[in-house]
Coordinates of C-alpha atoms and ligand atoms in Angstrom, one line a residue:
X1 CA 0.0 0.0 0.0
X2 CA 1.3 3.4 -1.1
X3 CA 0.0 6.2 1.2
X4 CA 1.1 9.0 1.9
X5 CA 0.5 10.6 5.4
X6 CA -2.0 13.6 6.2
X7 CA -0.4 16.4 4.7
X8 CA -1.3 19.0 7.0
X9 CA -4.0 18.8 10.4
X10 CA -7.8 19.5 9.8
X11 CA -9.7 21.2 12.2
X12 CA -10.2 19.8 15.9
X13 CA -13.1 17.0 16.0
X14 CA -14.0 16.5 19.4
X15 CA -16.0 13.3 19.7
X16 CA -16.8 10.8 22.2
X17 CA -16.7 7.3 21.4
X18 CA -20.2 5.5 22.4
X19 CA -20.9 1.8 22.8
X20 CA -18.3 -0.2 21.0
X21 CA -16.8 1.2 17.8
X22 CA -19.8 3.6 18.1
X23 CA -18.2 7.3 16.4
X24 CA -20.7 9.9 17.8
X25 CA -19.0 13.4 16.9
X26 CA -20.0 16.5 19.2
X27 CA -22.9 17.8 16.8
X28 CA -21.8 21.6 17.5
X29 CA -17.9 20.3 16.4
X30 CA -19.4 18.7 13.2
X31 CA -20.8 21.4 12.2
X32 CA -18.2 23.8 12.4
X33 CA -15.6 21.4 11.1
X34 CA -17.9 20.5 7.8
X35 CA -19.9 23.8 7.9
X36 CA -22.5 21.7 7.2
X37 CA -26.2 23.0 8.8
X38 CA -27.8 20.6 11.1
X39 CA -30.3 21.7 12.9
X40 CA -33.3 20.5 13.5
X41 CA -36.6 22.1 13.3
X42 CA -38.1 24.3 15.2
X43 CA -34.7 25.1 16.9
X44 CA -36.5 24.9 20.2
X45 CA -37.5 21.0 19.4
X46 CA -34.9 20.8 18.0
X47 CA -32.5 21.7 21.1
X48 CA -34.4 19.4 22.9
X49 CA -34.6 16.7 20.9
X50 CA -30.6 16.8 20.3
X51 CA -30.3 16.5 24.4
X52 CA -32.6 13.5 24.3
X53 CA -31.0 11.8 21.7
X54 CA -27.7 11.9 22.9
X55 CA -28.2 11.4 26.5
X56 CA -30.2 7.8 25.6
X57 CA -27.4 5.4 24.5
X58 CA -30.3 2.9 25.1
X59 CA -31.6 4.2 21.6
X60 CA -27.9 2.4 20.3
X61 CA -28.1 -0.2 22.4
X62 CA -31.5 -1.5 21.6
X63 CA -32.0 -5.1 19.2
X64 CA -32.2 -4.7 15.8
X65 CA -35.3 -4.9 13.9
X66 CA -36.0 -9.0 13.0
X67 CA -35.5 -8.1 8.9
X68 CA -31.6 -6.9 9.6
X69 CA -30.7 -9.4 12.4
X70 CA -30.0 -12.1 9.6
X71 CA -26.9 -9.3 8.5
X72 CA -25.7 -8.2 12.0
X73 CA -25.9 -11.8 13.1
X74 CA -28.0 -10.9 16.0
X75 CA -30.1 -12.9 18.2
X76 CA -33.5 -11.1 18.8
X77 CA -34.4 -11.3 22.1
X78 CA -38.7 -10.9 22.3
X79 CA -40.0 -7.1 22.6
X80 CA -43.3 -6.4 24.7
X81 CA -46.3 -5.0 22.6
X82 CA -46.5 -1.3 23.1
X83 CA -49.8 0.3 23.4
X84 CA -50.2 4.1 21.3
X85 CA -50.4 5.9 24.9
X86 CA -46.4 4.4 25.7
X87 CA -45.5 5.5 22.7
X88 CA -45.8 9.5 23.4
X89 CA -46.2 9.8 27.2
X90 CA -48.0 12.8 28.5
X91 CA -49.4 12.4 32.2
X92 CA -47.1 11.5 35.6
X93 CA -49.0 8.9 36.7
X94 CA -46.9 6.1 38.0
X95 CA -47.9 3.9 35.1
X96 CA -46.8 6.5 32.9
X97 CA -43.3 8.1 34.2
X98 CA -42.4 4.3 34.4
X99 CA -43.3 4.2 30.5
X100 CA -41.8 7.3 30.0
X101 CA -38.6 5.3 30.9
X102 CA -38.6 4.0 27.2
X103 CA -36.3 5.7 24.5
X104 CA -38.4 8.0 22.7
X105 CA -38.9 8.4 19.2
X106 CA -36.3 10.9 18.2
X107 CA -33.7 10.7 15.4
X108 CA -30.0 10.3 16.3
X109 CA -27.4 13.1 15.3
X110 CA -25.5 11.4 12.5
X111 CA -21.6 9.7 13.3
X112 CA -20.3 10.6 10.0
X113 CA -16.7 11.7 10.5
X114 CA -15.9 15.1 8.4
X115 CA -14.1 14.6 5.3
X116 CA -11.6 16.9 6.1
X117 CA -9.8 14.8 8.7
X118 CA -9.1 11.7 6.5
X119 CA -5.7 11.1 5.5
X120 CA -5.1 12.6 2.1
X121 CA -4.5 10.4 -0.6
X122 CA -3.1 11.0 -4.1
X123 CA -5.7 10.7 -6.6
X124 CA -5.7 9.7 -10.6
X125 CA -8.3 10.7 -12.2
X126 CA -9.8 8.8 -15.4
X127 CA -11.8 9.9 -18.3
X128 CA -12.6 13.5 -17.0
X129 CA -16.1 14.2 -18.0
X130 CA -18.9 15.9 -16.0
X131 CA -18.9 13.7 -12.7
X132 CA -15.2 14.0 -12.6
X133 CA -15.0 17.6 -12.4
X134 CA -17.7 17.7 -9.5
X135 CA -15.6 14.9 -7.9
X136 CA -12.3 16.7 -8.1
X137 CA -14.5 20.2 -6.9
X138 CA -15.9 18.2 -4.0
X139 CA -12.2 17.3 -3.1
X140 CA -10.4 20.2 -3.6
X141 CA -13.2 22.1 -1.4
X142 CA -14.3 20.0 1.7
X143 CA -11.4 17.3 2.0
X144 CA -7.4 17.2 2.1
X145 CA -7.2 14.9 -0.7
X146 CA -4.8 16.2 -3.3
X147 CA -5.3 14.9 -7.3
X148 CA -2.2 14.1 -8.7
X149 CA -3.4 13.4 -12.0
X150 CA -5.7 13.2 -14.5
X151 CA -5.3 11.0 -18.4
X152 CA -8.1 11.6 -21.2
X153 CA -8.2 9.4 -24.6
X154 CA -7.3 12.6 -25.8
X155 CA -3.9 14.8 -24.7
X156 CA -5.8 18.2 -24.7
X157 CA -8.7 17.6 -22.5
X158 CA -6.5 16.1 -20.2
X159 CA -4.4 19.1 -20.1
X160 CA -7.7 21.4 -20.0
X161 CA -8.9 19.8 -17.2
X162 CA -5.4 19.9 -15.3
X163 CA -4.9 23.2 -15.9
X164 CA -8.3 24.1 -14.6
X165 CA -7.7 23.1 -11.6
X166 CA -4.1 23.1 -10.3
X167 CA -3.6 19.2 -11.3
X168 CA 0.3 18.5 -11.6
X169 CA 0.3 15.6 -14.3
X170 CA -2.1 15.1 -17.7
X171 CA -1.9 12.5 -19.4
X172 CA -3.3 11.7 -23.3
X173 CA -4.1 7.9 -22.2
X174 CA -5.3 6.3 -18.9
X175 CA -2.4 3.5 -18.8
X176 CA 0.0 6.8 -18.3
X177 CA -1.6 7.5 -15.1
X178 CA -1.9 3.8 -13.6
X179 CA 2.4 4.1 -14.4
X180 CA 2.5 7.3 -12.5
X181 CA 4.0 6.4 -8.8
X182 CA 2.8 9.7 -7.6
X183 CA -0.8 8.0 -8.0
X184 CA -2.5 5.8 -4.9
X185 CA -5.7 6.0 -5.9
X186 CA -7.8 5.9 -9.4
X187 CA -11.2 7.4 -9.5
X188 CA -13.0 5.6 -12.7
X189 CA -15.8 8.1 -14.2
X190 CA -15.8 6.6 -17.4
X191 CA -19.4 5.7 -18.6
X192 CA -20.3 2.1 -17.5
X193 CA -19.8 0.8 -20.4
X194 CA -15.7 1.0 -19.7
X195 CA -15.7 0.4 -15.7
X196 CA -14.8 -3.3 -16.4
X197 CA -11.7 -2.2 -17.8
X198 CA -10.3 0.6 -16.3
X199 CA -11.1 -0.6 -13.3
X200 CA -9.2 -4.0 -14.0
X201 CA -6.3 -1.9 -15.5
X202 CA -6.2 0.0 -12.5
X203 CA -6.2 -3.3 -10.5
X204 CA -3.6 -5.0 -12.4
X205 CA -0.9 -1.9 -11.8
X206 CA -1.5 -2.7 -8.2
X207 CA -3.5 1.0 -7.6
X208 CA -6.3 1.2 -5.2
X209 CA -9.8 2.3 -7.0
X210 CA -13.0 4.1 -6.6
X211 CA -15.4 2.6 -9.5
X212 CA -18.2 5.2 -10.0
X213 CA -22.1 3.6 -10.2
X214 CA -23.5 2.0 -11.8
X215 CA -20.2 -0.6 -10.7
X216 CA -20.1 -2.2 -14.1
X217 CA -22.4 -3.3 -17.2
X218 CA -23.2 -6.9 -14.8
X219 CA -22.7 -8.7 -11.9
X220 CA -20.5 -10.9 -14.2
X221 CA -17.8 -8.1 -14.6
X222 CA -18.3 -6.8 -11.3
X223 CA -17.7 -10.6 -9.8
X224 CA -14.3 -10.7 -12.2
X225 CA -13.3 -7.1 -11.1
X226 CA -13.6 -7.6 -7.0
X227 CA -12.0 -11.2 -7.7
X228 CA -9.3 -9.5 -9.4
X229 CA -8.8 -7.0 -6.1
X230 CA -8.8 -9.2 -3.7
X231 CA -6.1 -11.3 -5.1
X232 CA -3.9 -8.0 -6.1
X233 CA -5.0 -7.0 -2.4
X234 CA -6.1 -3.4 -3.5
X235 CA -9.0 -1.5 -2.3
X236 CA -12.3 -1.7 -4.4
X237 CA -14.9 0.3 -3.9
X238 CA -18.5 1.4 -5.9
X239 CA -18.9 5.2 -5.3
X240 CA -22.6 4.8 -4.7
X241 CA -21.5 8.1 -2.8
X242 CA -25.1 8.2 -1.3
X243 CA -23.9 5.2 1.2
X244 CA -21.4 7.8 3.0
X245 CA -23.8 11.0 3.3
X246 CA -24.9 11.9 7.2
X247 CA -28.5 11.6 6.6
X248 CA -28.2 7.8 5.2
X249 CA -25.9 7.6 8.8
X250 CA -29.1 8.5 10.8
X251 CA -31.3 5.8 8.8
X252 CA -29.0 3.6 9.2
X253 CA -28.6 3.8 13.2
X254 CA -32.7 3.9 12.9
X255 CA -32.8 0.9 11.3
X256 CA -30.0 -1.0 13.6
X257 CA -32.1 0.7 17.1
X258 CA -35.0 -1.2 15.6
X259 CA -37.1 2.0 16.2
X260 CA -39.1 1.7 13.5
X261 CA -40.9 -1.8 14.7
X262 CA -40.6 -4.1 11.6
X263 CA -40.2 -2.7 8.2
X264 CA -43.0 -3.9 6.0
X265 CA -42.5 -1.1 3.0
X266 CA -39.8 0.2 1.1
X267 CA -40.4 3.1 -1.8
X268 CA -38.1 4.7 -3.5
X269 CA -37.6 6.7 -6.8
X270 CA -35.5 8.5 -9.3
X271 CA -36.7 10.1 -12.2
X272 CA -34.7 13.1 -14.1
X273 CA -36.6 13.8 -17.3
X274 CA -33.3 13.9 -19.7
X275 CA -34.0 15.6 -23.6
X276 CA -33.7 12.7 -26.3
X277 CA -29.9 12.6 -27.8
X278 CA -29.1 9.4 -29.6
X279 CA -25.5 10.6 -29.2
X280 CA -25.5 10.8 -25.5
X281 CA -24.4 7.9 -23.4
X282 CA -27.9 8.4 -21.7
X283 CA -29.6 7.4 -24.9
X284 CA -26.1 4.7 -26.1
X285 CA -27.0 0.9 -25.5
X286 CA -22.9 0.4 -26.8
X287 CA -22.0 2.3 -23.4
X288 CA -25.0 0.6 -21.0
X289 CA -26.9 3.4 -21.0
X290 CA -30.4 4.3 -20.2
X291 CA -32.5 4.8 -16.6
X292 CA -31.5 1.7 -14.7
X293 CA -28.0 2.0 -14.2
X294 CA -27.5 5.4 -14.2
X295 CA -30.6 6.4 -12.0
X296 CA -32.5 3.6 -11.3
X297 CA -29.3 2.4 -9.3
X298 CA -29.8 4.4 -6.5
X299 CA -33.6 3.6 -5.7
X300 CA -32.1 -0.4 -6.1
X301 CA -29.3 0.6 -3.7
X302 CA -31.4 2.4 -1.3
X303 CA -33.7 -1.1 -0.7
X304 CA -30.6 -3.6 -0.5
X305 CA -29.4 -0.9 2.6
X306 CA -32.2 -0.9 4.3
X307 CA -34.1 -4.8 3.3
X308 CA -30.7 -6.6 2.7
X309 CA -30.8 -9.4 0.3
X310 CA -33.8 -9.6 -2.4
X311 CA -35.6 -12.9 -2.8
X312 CA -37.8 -12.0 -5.1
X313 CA -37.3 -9.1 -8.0
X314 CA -40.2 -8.2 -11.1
X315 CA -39.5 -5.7 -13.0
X316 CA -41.4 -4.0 -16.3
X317 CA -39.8 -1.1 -18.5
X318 CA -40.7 1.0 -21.4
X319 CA -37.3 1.2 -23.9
X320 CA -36.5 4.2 -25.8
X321 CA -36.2 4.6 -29.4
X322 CA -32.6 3.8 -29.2
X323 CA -33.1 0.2 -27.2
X324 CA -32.4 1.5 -24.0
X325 CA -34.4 1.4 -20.7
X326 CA -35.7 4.5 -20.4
X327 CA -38.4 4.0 -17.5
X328 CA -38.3 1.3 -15.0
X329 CA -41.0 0.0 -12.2
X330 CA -39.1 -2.6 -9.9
X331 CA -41.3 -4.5 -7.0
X332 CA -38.5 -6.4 -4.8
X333 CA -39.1 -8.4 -1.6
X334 CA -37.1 -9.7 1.2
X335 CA -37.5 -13.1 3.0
X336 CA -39.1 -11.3 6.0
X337 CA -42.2 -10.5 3.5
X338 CA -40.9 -6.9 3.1
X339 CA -41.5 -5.0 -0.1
X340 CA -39.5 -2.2 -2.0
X341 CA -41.7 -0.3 -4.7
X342 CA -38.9 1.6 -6.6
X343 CA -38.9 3.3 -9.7
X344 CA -36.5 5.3 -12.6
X345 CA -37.4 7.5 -15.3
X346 CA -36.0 9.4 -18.1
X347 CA -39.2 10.8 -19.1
X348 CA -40.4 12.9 -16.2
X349 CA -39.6 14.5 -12.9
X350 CA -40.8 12.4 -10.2
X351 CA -40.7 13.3 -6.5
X352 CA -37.0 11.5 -5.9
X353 CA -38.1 10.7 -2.4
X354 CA -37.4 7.6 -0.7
X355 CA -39.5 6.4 2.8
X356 CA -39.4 3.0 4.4
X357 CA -42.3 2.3 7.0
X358 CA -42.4 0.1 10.1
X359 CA -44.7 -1.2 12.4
X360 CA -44.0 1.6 15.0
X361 CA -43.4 4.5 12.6
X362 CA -41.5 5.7 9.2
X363 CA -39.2 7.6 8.1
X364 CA -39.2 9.9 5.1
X365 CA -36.4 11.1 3.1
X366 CA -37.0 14.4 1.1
X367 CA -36.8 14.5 -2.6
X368 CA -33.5 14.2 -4.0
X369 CA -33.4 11.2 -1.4
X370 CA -29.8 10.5 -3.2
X371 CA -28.5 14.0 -1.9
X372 CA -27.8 15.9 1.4
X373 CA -31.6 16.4 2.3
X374 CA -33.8 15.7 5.3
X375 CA -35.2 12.6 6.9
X376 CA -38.4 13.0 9.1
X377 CA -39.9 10.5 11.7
X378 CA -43.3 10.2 11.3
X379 CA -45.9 8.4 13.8
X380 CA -48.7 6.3 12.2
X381 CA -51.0 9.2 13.2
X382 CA -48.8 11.4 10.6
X383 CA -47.6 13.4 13.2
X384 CA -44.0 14.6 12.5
X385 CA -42.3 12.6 15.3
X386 CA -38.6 14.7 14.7
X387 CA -36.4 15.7 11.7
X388 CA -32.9 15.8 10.5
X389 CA -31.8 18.6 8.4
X390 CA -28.6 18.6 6.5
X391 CA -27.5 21.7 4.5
X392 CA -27.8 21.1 0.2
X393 CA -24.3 20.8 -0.4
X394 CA -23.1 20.2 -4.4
X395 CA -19.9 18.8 -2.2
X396 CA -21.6 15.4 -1.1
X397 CA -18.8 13.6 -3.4
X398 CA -16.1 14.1 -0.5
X399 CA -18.0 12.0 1.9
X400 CA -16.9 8.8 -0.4
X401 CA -13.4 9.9 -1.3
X402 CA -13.1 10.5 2.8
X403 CA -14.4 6.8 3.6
X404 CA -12.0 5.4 0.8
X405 CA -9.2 7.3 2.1
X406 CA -9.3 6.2 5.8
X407 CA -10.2 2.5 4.7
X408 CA -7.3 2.7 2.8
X409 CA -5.4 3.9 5.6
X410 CA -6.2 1.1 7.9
X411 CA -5.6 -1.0 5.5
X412 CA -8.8 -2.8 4.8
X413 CA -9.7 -3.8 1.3
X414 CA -13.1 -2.8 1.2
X415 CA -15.7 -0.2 3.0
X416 CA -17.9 -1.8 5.7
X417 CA -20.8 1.2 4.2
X418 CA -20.8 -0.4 0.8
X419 CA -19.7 -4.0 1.2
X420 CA -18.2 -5.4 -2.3
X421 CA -20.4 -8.4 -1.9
X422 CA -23.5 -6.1 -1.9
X423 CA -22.0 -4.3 -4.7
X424 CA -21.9 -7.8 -6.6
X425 CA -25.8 -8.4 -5.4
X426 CA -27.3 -4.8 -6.7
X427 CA -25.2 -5.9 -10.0
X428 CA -27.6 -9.6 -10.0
X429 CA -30.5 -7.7 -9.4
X430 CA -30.0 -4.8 -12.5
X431 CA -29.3 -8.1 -14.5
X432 CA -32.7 -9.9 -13.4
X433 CA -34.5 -6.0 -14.0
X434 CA -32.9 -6.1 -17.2
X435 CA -33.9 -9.7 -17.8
X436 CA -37.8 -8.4 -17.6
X437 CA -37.3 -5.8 -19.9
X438 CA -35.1 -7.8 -23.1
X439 CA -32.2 -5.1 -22.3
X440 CA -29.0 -6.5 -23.4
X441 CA -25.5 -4.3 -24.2
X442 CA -23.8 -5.3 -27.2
X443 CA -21.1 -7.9 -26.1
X444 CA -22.5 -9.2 -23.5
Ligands
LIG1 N1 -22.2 10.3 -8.6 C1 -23.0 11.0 -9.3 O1 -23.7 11.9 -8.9 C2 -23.0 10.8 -10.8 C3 -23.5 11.8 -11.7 C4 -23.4 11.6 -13.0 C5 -22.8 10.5 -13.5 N2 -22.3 9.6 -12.7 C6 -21.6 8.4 -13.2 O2 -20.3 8.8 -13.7 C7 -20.0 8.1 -14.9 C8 -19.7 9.1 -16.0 O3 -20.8 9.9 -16.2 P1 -20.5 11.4 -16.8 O4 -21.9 12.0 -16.9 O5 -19.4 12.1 -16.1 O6 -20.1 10.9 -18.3 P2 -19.5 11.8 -19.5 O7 -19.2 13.2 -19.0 O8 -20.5 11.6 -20.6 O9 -18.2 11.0 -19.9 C9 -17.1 10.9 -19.0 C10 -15.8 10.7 -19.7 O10 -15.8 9.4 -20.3 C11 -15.1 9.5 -21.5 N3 -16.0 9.1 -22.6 C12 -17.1 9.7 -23.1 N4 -17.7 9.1 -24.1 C13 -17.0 8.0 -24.2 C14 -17.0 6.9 -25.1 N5 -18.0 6.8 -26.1 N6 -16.1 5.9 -25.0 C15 -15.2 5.9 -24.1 N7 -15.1 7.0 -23.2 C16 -15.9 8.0 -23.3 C17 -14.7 10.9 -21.8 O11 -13.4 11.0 -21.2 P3 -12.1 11.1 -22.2 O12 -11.7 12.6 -22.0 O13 -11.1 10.2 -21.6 O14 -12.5 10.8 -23.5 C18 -15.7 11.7 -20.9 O15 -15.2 12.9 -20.5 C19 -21.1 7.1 -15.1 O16 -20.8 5.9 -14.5 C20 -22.3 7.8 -14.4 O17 -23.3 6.9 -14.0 C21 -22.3 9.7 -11.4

């Protein structure tokens, strides 16, 4: 492993380490260090709220929900029905100021470390296109991770995009960069068509690499491609940079607490009307284009997080004139009987909201669920139960750089938040979503 240490110190992060490996930043630290809003709302719930959830380490400590015990590997020990009135206690009567014992329904503050404070890496960039330049941006802005270098199929762009922001090498091919020693790391924004071999390029010259979404064109390049890490011992990673964002941290510890009861319902959606353009990779079956894997991923994503592995999948799409997928309706279950309703489209603007809904209450995650947004607890009577407010931030991009940079640093192989063998599942699922619709890239 080649990295380099932290180049310089990032601002304080006082934290206190919770129950086990628990990371539970100081929220007024986190915000200062990330300038990243916070709050909750109204400020004097909100105040409130923040007390309560940090002084209940019970809310960590309690069971999982049954549907994610098969993934922790967690005995469920048996939970006591709870009447609506213990739910939100009111009165002092014995009865009820020994109910009022329970954890209440508030959201945790999220444990996301900032970006700033990972180690810095040196980066390579490849094929600098659109998603490049907002990952280099989000880099060069929130994080200490420096870009070493950047190769294009062509010698100018390379140089264009070096020049426009400070990069020290360009490079007319990508195999110049995976021969630069100066490199550690290679971020692949190709379109997915060309993951599968960049990334394996990458592999092969023993660099570590960040593979942008959709991973690759199937689960049969994606299973050669982590294969191929392991063995060459390098860090793998998708950059479903969603996984890494603090608001998908508080689902996450909401789902682990089991505070939602048991999760029957999943939705999720992702539809970005784009204008027809037979020459854009959108639009190119030769480059996997089209809804589902450029889109439709994260909705896919989103239910594997919170439902784990799918048991069943049905799918049915509407191509474009070009063969591609260009709407997508996906109805996925778990073996708990839990459902996920998701849904991509090229054609309109849906609501990009995501909500998954328990026994006990749900959550709701503001349209664009993918992005810094807000999650809200909501009771079955619809009453907003508490919310979690994170700034809109174009620099959501560092949060993934940051979590391969300290992996890399510990030396693990993979991220815990984005596991590569769920990587490989999501890639079996597009392929069985793909099977319904008679989608198939040339080559394949
Ligand atoms: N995380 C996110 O929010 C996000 C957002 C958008 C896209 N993405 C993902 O990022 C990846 C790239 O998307 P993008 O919108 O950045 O793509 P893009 O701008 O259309 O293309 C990226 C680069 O790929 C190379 N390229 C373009 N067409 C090619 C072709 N026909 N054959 C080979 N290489 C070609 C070019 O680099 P050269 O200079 O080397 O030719 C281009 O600059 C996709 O996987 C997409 O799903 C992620």
């Amino acid at each position: 492993m080649r990295t380099r240490p932290p180049s310089g110190r990032g601002p304080a992060w006082p934290s206190r380490q919770a129950k086990g490996s628990h990371h539970v930043p100081d929220r007024a630290a986190w915000r200062s260090c990330c300038a990243i809003r916070t709050d909750r709302t109204p400020p004097e719930r909100n105040r409130t709220l923040a007390r309560t959830a940090l002084a209940a380490p019970s809310f960590l400590a309690r069971p999982p929900a049954p549907y994610l015990a098969h993934r922790l590997g967690t005995r469920l020990p048996a939970r006591p029905p709870r009447s609506r009135e213990t739910r939100n206690p009111v009165s002092q009567t014995p009865q009820s100021a020994a109910r009022s014992k329970e954890p209440r329904l508030v959201l945790p503050p999220p444990r996301t470390p900032c970006p700033r404070e990972a180690p810095a890496l040196r980066w390579g960039v490849l094929a600098p296109g659109v998603i490049a330049e907002r990952f280099v941006e989000a880099l060069q802005s929130r994080t200490q991770q420096r870009v070493g270098a950047v190769g294009s199929r062509d010698a100018k762009r390379a140089r264009a995009f070096a020049d426009r922001f400070g990069i020290p090498s360009a490079y007319g091919s990508y195999a110049e960069v995976l021969d630069d020693r100066d490199v550690d790391i290679v971020y692949v924004a190709s379109p997915h068509s060309k993951h599968f071999d960049l990334a394996m390029q990458a592999i092969q010259a023993g660099r570590h690499v960040l593979v942008e979404k959709a991973f690759t064109r199937n689960a049969r390049e994606a299973e050669q491609l982590i294969a191929a890490a392991r063995e060459r011992g390098v860090f793998l990673m998708e950059a479903m940079w969603t996984r890494f964002l603090p608001h998908i941290d508080v689902v996450r510890q909401v789902l682990e607490s089991g505070l939602l009861g048991e999760v029957q319902t999943v939705t999720a959606d992702m539809g970005l009307p784009a204008e027809p353009d037979p020459a854009h990779r959108l639009f190119d079956l030769g480059l996997a284009g089209g809804a589902l894997l450029d889109l439709g991923i994260y909705p896919v994503s989103f239910a594997s997080m919170v439902l784990g592995r799918f048991t069943s999948v049905t799918a049915i799409g509407t191509k474009t004139s070009t063969g591609v997928d260009g709407q997508t309706s996906v109805i996925v279950g778990n073996e708990f009987g839990a459902h996920g309703v998701l849904n991509t489209t090229l054609f309109a603007r849906t609501p990009t909201t995501a909500s998954i809904s328990g026994s006990r209450a749900r959550l709701e995650i503001a349209g664009r669920f993918h992005r810094p947004t807000t999650v809200r607890l909501i009771s079955p009577d619809d009453e907003v139960l508490d919310s979690f407010v994170s700034e809109q931030i174009d620099g959501g991009l560092c949060y993934e750089a940051a979590e391969a940079a300290r992996c890399i640093a510990a030396g693990k192989l993979e991220s815990g938040l984005m596991p590569l063998d769920e990587t490989l599942d999501i890639m079996r699922v597009l392929d069985t979503i793909r099977r319904d619709l008679a989608v198939t890239y040339p080559g394949e």
